[in-house]
Amino acid sequence: MKHRLKACTALAWGNARIVATDKRGRAILTLGYLLGMWLLYYLWQALYAGNDRHAGMSFATALLHVVTAQTLFAILQAFGDWRLAREIRSGEVATALTQPVSLPLRHAALSLGRVLAQAAYFLPAFGVFLLWAGLRLTPSSWLLAIASIMLSFVLLFCIDFVVGLAGFIATDLWGITASKDVVVQFLGGALIPLAFLPAGVQAALYWLPFAHFFNTPVAYLTGQSSDITPLLIQAVWAVLFVLAAHMASRIIQRKLVIFGA
């Protein structure tokens, strides 16, 4: 267990350094992120033109929700599905399967490293945009917010990992991955606040995992919620997702042994 922890720490730190030291790519992503935030500002300003409130939310509240959710998506998007699919296609996964660290744990460490590096350059840009837009975060509890963000990472990683495993049986993952990203953002409350959806849909998403991708951590970060119940539901789904990802990995590895690949 101790050796696995050291190995995972080394993998996470190594991948974080690789991502963080790509200065040109980091600059392009940061500028693209800021451009996207400014476009969101003017889009929501146009939506609220002539009307102070929509779905019980003011312009400032709705904008803060969306830009915070989009920032979380930018940080937590670790591209684990593409990385695993690339390893499968190149045959590198065969070497990975012989390592003492399991395939899911190895990719979780690599994804965590990328997330930490992305946070290092997206968060300052997020702070700049908040100052420019006259917005600020007023979390009801930093403890709940941080715990919820960590659980969101677990949920999103598990989805990416399972989608990546589809590379064993599919030749092209672009359509699957693109559809996954749209569903995660829309039903997770990253594209529009879930308050804009019908009440019945909101209630269903609350008990399903979707609302806990982004809506739950954003609600804690922006002070919209201080109730611990959503966090507990999110934790239950995180455990179920981890078990599902582990089971999917074992099934796929059995097939690899059966077919001798």
mmCIF file of C-alpha atoms in Angstrom:
data_model
loop_
_atom_site.group_PDB
_atom_site.id
_atom_site.type_symbol
_atom_site.label_atom_id
_atom_site.label_comp_id
_atom_site.label_asym_id
_atom_site.label_seq_id
_atom_site.Cartn_x
_atom_site.Cartn_y
_atom_site.Cartn_z
ATOM 1 C CA MET A 1 0.000 0.000 0.000
ATOM 2 C CA LYS A 2 2.828 2.385 0.928
ATOM 3 C CA HIS A 3 4.666 1.658 -2.326
ATOM 4 C CA ARG A 4 1.500 2.211 -4.354
ATOM 5 C CA LEU A 5 0.936 5.553 -2.672
ATOM 6 C CA LYS A 6 4.507 6.612 -3.467
ATOM 7 C CA ALA A 7 4.108 5.478 -7.070
ATOM 8 C CA CYS A 8 0.830 7.369 -7.475
ATOM 9 C CA THR A 9 2.336 10.500 -5.922
ATOM 10 C CA ALA A 10 5.277 10.291 -8.314
ATOM 11 C CA LEU A 11 2.956 9.828 -11.312
ATOM 12 C CA ALA A 12 0.744 12.755 -10.286
ATOM 13 C CA TRP A 13 3.700 15.063 -9.624
ATOM 14 C CA GLY A 14 5.454 14.048 -12.838
ATOM 15 C CA ASN A 15 2.383 14.648 -15.005
ATOM 16 C CA ALA A 16 1.709 17.965 -13.233
ATOM 17 C CA ARG A 17 5.240 19.135 -14.054
ATOM 18 C CA ILE A 18 4.890 18.080 -17.694
ATOM 19 C CA VAL A 19 1.637 20.019 -18.094
ATOM 20 C CA ALA A 20 2.819 23.053 -16.116
ATOM 21 C CA THR A 21 6.107 23.431 -17.984
ATOM 22 C CA ASP A 22 4.392 23.694 -21.378
ATOM 23 C CA LYS A 23 4.505 27.505 -21.335
ATOM 24 C CA ARG A 24 3.205 28.034 -24.860
ATOM 25 C CA GLY A 25 0.285 25.647 -24.408
ATOM 26 C CA ARG A 26 -0.460 27.154 -21.001
ATOM 27 C CA ALA A 27 -0.587 30.678 -22.454
ATOM 28 C CA ILE A 28 -2.890 29.608 -25.298
ATOM 29 C CA LEU A 29 -5.265 27.785 -22.938
ATOM 30 C CA THR A 30 -5.354 30.710 -20.505
ATOM 31 C CA LEU A 31 -6.093 33.247 -23.237
ATOM 32 C CA GLY A 32 -8.741 30.945 -24.684
ATOM 33 C CA TYR A 33 -10.282 30.562 -21.243
ATOM 34 C CA LEU A 34 -10.445 34.346 -20.684
ATOM 35 C CA LEU A 35 -11.952 34.863 -24.138
ATOM 36 C CA GLY A 36 -14.600 32.261 -23.324
ATOM 37 C CA MET A 37 -15.408 33.969 -20.028
ATOM 38 C CA TRP A 38 -15.823 37.367 -21.689
ATOM 39 C CA LEU A 39 -18.084 35.836 -24.341
ATOM 40 C CA LEU A 40 -20.190 34.309 -21.563
ATOM 41 C CA TYR A 41 -20.402 37.721 -19.867
ATOM 42 C CA TYR A 42 -21.815 39.433 -22.951
ATOM 43 C CA LEU A 43 -24.085 36.489 -23.776
ATOM 44 C CA TRP A 44 -25.706 36.498 -20.334
ATOM 45 C CA GLN A 45 -25.857 40.287 -20.338
ATOM 46 C CA ALA A 46 -27.900 40.054 -23.553
ATOM 47 C CA LEU A 47 -30.151 37.349 -22.059
ATOM 48 C CA TYR A 48 -30.915 39.597 -19.085
ATOM 49 C CA ALA A 49 -31.475 42.745 -21.164
ATOM 50 C CA GLY A 50 -34.782 44.303 -20.075
ATOM 51 C CA ASN A 51 -35.333 41.763 -17.296
ATOM 52 C CA ASP A 52 -33.684 41.830 -13.867
ATOM 53 C CA ARG A 53 -34.398 38.194 -12.968
ATOM 54 C CA HIS A 54 -34.783 34.838 -14.693
ATOM 55 C CA ALA A 55 -35.694 31.622 -12.840
ATOM 56 C CA GLY A 56 -35.321 33.542 -9.588
ATOM 57 C CA MET A 57 -31.703 34.452 -10.358
ATOM 58 C CA SER A 58 -30.245 37.904 -10.963
ATOM 59 C CA PHE A 59 -27.747 38.565 -13.747
ATOM 60 C CA ALA A 60 -24.815 38.586 -11.308
ATOM 61 C CA THR A 61 -25.923 35.335 -9.647
ATOM 62 C CA ALA A 62 -26.462 33.509 -12.928
ATOM 63 C CA LEU A 63 -23.193 34.772 -14.418
ATOM 64 C CA LEU A 64 -21.208 33.826 -11.305
ATOM 65 C CA HIS A 65 -22.752 30.341 -11.384
ATOM 66 C CA VAL A 66 -21.922 29.755 -15.049
ATOM 67 C CA VAL A 67 -18.359 31.117 -15.019
ATOM 68 C CA THR A 68 -17.558 29.192 -11.820
ATOM 69 C CA ALA A 69 -18.955 25.983 -13.307
ATOM 70 C CA GLN A 70 -17.065 26.514 -16.578
ATOM 71 C CA THR A 71 -13.874 27.153 -14.612
ATOM 72 C CA LEU A 72 -14.359 23.891 -12.706
ATOM 73 C CA PHE A 73 -14.939 22.085 -16.008
ATOM 74 C CA ALA A 74 -11.739 23.578 -17.449
ATOM 75 C CA ILE A 75 -9.746 22.536 -14.373
ATOM 76 C CA LEU A 76 -11.249 19.078 -13.859
ATOM 77 C CA GLN A 77 -11.183 18.094 -17.533
ATOM 78 C CA ALA A 78 -8.165 15.776 -17.404
ATOM 79 C CA PHE A 79 -8.674 14.107 -20.830
ATOM 80 C CA GLY A 80 -8.317 10.706 -19.194
ATOM 81 C CA ASP A 81 -10.509 9.113 -21.854
ATOM 82 C CA TRP A 82 -8.247 10.273 -24.699
ATOM 83 C CA ARG A 83 -5.090 9.273 -22.807
ATOM 84 C CA LEU A 84 -6.339 5.740 -22.147
ATOM 85 C CA ALA A 85 -7.650 5.352 -25.707
ATOM 86 C CA ARG A 86 -4.250 6.466 -27.062
ATOM 87 C CA GLU A 87 -2.470 3.888 -24.876
ATOM 88 C CA ILE A 88 -4.810 1.179 -26.123
ATOM 89 C CA ARG A 89 -4.297 2.095 -29.759
ATOM 90 C CA SER A 90 -0.487 2.289 -29.436
ATOM 91 C CA GLY A 91 -0.255 -0.922 -27.404
ATOM 92 C CA GLU A 92 1.306 0.896 -24.450
ATOM 93 C CA VAL A 93 -1.523 -0.374 -22.253
ATOM 94 C CA ALA A 94 0.038 -3.858 -22.347
ATOM 95 C CA THR A 95 3.075 -2.494 -20.487
ATOM 96 C CA ALA A 96 0.863 -0.534 -18.090
ATOM 97 C CA LEU A 97 -1.005 -3.712 -17.143
ATOM 98 C CA THR A 98 2.230 -5.340 -15.966
ATOM 99 C CA GLN A 99 3.010 -2.517 -13.526
ATOM 100 C CA PRO A 100 2.316 -2.945 -9.770
ATOM 101 C CA VAL A 101 -0.156 -0.048 -9.820
ATOM 102 C CA SER A 102 -3.590 -0.988 -11.198
ATOM 103 C CA LEU A 103 -4.768 0.603 -14.434
ATOM 104 C CA PRO A 104 -7.549 2.710 -12.814
ATOM 105 C CA LEU A 105 -5.260 3.913 -10.012
ATOM 106 C CA ARG A 106 -2.480 4.797 -12.449
ATOM 107 C CA HIS A 107 -4.788 6.889 -14.622
ATOM 108 C CA ALA A 108 -6.365 8.510 -11.566
ATOM 109 C CA ALA A 109 -2.907 9.684 -10.490
ATOM 110 C CA LEU A 110 -2.105 11.000 -13.978
ATOM 111 C CA SER A 111 -5.453 12.816 -14.118
ATOM 112 C CA LEU A 112 -4.918 14.318 -10.662
ATOM 113 C CA GLY A 113 -1.545 15.669 -11.741
ATOM 114 C CA ARG A 114 -3.043 17.327 -14.796
ATOM 115 C CA VAL A 115 -5.886 18.805 -12.727
ATOM 116 C CA LEU A 116 -3.451 20.326 -10.229
ATOM 117 C CA ALA A 117 -1.389 21.872 -13.023
ATOM 118 C CA GLN A 118 -4.475 23.268 -14.738
ATOM 119 C CA ALA A 119 -5.672 24.762 -11.455
ATOM 120 C CA ALA A 120 -2.344 26.580 -11.130
ATOM 121 C CA TYR A 121 -2.953 28.644 -14.266
ATOM 122 C CA PHE A 122 -6.744 28.720 -14.601
ATOM 123 C CA LEU A 123 -7.436 29.955 -11.050
ATOM 124 C CA PRO A 124 -5.412 33.210 -11.426
ATOM 125 C CA ALA A 125 -7.210 33.871 -14.720
ATOM 126 C CA PHE A 126 -10.522 33.196 -12.964
ATOM 127 C CA GLY A 127 -9.584 35.725 -10.281
ATOM 128 C CA VAL A 128 -8.762 38.327 -12.956
ATOM 129 C CA PHE A 129 -12.138 37.806 -14.613
ATOM 130 C CA LEU A 130 -14.018 38.073 -11.304
ATOM 131 C CA LEU A 131 -12.310 41.413 -10.598
ATOM 132 C CA TRP A 132 -13.108 42.672 -14.090
ATOM 133 C CA ALA A 133 -16.771 41.600 -13.868
ATOM 134 C CA GLY A 134 -17.230 42.898 -10.318
ATOM 135 C CA LEU A 135 -18.044 39.435 -8.963
ATOM 136 C CA ARG A 136 -16.716 37.473 -6.003
ATOM 137 C CA LEU A 137 -17.135 34.068 -4.426
ATOM 138 C CA THR A 138 -18.871 33.961 -1.046
ATOM 139 C CA PRO A 139 -18.719 30.275 -0.070
ATOM 140 C CA SER A 140 -21.063 29.122 2.655
ATOM 141 C CA SER A 141 -18.305 26.733 3.772
ATOM 142 C CA TRP A 142 -14.863 26.242 2.246
ATOM 143 C CA LEU A 143 -14.752 22.756 3.759
ATOM 144 C CA LEU A 144 -17.949 21.672 2.003
ATOM 145 C CA ALA A 145 -16.835 23.351 -1.240
ATOM 146 C CA ILE A 146 -13.421 21.679 -1.323
ATOM 147 C CA ALA A 147 -14.879 18.273 -0.407
ATOM 148 C CA SER A 148 -17.464 18.639 -3.170
ATOM 149 C CA ILE A 149 -14.818 19.599 -5.748
ATOM 150 C CA MET A 150 -12.784 16.520 -4.817
ATOM 151 C CA LEU A 151 -15.845 14.307 -5.238
ATOM 152 C CA SER A 152 -16.569 15.966 -8.590
ATOM 153 C CA PHE A 153 -13.072 15.003 -9.700
ATOM 154 C CA VAL A 154 -13.778 11.382 -8.720
ATOM 155 C CA LEU A 155 -17.076 11.344 -10.628
ATOM 156 C CA LEU A 156 -15.631 12.914 -13.774
ATOM 157 C CA PHE A 157 -12.519 10.719 -13.716
ATOM 158 C CA CYS A 158 -14.599 7.545 -13.465
ATOM 159 C CA ILE A 159 -16.708 8.615 -16.438
ATOM 160 C CA ASP A 160 -13.589 9.416 -18.473
ATOM 161 C CA PHE A 161 -11.977 6.116 -17.508
ATOM 162 C CA VAL A 162 -14.980 4.013 -18.526
ATOM 163 C CA VAL A 163 -15.304 5.937 -21.803
ATOM 164 C CA GLY A 164 -11.589 5.390 -22.384
ATOM 165 C CA LEU A 165 -12.033 1.643 -21.870
ATOM 166 C CA ALA A 166 -14.387 1.714 -24.854
ATOM 167 C CA GLY A 167 -11.201 2.076 -26.899
ATOM 168 C CA PHE A 168 -10.797 -1.695 -26.525
ATOM 169 C CA ILE A 169 -13.953 -2.268 -28.557
ATOM 170 C CA ALA A 170 -14.374 0.941 -30.625
ATOM 171 C CA THR A 171 -12.035 2.291 -33.296
ATOM 172 C CA ASP A 172 -12.947 5.967 -32.852
ATOM 173 C CA LEU A 173 -13.954 7.604 -29.546
ATOM 174 C CA TRP A 174 -14.476 11.140 -30.838
ATOM 175 C CA GLY A 175 -18.277 10.886 -31.062
ATOM 176 C CA ILE A 176 -18.580 9.130 -27.695
ATOM 177 C CA THR A 177 -16.304 11.639 -25.944
ATOM 178 C CA ALA A 178 -17.969 14.684 -27.509
ATOM 179 C CA SER A 179 -21.416 13.404 -26.491
ATOM 180 C CA LYS A 180 -20.135 12.692 -22.991
ATOM 181 C CA ASP A 181 -18.792 16.238 -22.600
ATOM 182 C CA VAL A 182 -22.095 17.783 -23.733
ATOM 183 C CA VAL A 183 -24.164 15.628 -21.364
ATOM 184 C CA VAL A 184 -21.809 16.276 -18.434
ATOM 185 C CA GLN A 185 -21.853 20.047 -18.953
ATOM 186 C CA PHE A 186 -25.568 20.453 -19.659
ATOM 187 C CA LEU A 187 -27.016 18.110 -17.046
ATOM 188 C CA GLY A 188 -24.279 19.090 -14.578
ATOM 189 C CA GLY A 189 -25.271 22.757 -14.651
ATOM 190 C CA ALA A 190 -22.119 24.060 -16.359
ATOM 191 C CA LEU A 191 -23.813 25.443 -19.483
ATOM 192 C CA ILE A 192 -26.872 26.892 -17.745
ATOM 193 C CA PRO A 193 -27.875 26.837 -14.057
ATOM 194 C CA LEU A 194 -30.179 23.930 -13.267
ATOM 195 C CA ALA A 195 -32.641 26.496 -11.839
ATOM 196 C CA PHE A 196 -33.570 27.298 -15.459
ATOM 197 C CA LEU A 197 -34.840 23.732 -15.997
ATOM 198 C CA PRO A 198 -38.367 22.517 -15.093
ATOM 199 C CA ALA A 199 -38.886 21.674 -11.419
ATOM 200 C CA GLY A 200 -39.417 17.969 -12.136
ATOM 201 C CA VAL A 201 -36.164 17.735 -14.078
ATOM 202 C CA GLN A 202 -34.312 19.549 -11.287
ATOM 203 C CA ALA A 203 -35.657 17.091 -8.705
ATOM 204 C CA ALA A 204 -34.616 14.087 -10.824
ATOM 205 C CA LEU A 205 -31.117 15.465 -11.453
ATOM 206 C CA TYR A 206 -30.713 16.162 -7.726
ATOM 207 C CA TRP A 207 -31.009 12.455 -6.894
ATOM 208 C CA LEU A 208 -29.096 11.313 -9.972
ATOM 209 C CA PRO A 209 -25.329 11.924 -10.278
ATOM 210 C CA PHE A 210 -25.640 14.641 -12.934
ATOM 211 C CA ALA A 211 -26.352 17.631 -10.679
ATOM 212 C CA HIS A 212 -23.326 16.761 -8.586
ATOM 213 C CA PHE A 213 -20.791 17.135 -11.397
ATOM 214 C CA PHE A 214 -20.805 20.943 -11.147
ATOM 215 C CA ASN A 215 -24.032 22.271 -9.639
ATOM 216 C CA THR A 216 -23.300 21.037 -6.107
ATOM 217 C CA PRO A 217 -19.722 22.390 -5.779
ATOM 218 C CA VAL A 218 -20.753 25.666 -7.444
ATOM 219 C CA ALA A 219 -23.656 26.059 -5.002
ATOM 220 C CA TYR A 220 -21.201 25.742 -2.105
ATOM 221 C CA LEU A 221 -18.632 28.070 -3.692
ATOM 222 C CA THR A 222 -21.147 30.812 -4.469
ATOM 223 C CA GLY A 223 -22.997 30.573 -1.146
ATOM 224 C CA GLN A 224 -26.237 29.319 -2.708
ATOM 225 C CA SER A 225 -26.256 26.271 -0.431
ATOM 226 C CA SER A 226 -24.919 25.265 2.970
ATOM 227 C CA ASP A 227 -26.872 22.010 3.234
ATOM 228 C CA ILE A 228 -24.697 18.916 3.656
ATOM 229 C CA THR A 229 -27.286 16.581 2.058
ATOM 230 C CA PRO A 230 -26.140 17.193 -1.565
ATOM 231 C CA LEU A 231 -22.573 16.396 -0.513
ATOM 232 C CA LEU A 232 -23.670 13.105 1.033
ATOM 233 C CA ILE A 233 -25.557 12.162 -2.145
ATOM 234 C CA GLN A 234 -22.494 13.119 -4.171
ATOM 235 C CA ALA A 235 -20.306 10.912 -1.958
ATOM 236 C CA VAL A 236 -22.615 7.916 -2.450
ATOM 237 C CA TRP A 237 -22.484 8.341 -6.231
ATOM 238 C CA ALA A 238 -18.697 8.701 -6.083
ATOM 239 C CA VAL A 239 -18.395 5.341 -4.313
ATOM 240 C CA LEU A 240 -20.719 3.700 -6.854
ATOM 241 C CA PHE A 241 -18.779 5.223 -9.767
ATOM 242 C CA VAL A 242 -15.461 3.973 -8.361
ATOM 243 C CA LEU A 243 -16.876 0.456 -8.010
ATOM 244 C CA ALA A 244 -18.297 0.607 -11.557
ATOM 245 C CA ALA A 245 -14.971 1.793 -13.009
ATOM 246 C CA HIS A 246 -13.084 -0.967 -11.161
ATOM 247 C CA MET A 247 -15.538 -3.614 -12.362
ATOM 248 C CA ALA A 248 -15.367 -2.363 -15.979
ATOM 249 C CA SER A 249 -11.574 -2.487 -15.836
ATOM 250 C CA ARG A 250 -11.561 -6.085 -14.559
ATOM 251 C CA ILE A 251 -14.041 -7.205 -17.250
ATOM 252 C CA ILE A 252 -11.959 -5.637 -20.014
ATOM 253 C CA GLN A 253 -8.723 -7.158 -18.671
ATOM 254 C CA ARG A 254 -10.354 -10.611 -18.588
ATOM 255 C CA LYS A 255 -11.241 -10.239 -22.267
ATOM 256 C CA LEU A 256 -7.664 -9.258 -23.041
ATOM 257 C CA VAL A 257 -6.424 -12.459 -21.419
ATOM 258 C CA ILE A 258 -9.033 -14.583 -23.184
ATOM 259 C CA PHE A 259 -8.094 -13.255 -26.607
ATOM 260 C CA GLY A 260 -4.383 -13.343 -25.846
ATOM 261 C CA ALA A 261 -3.869 -9.627 -26.589
#
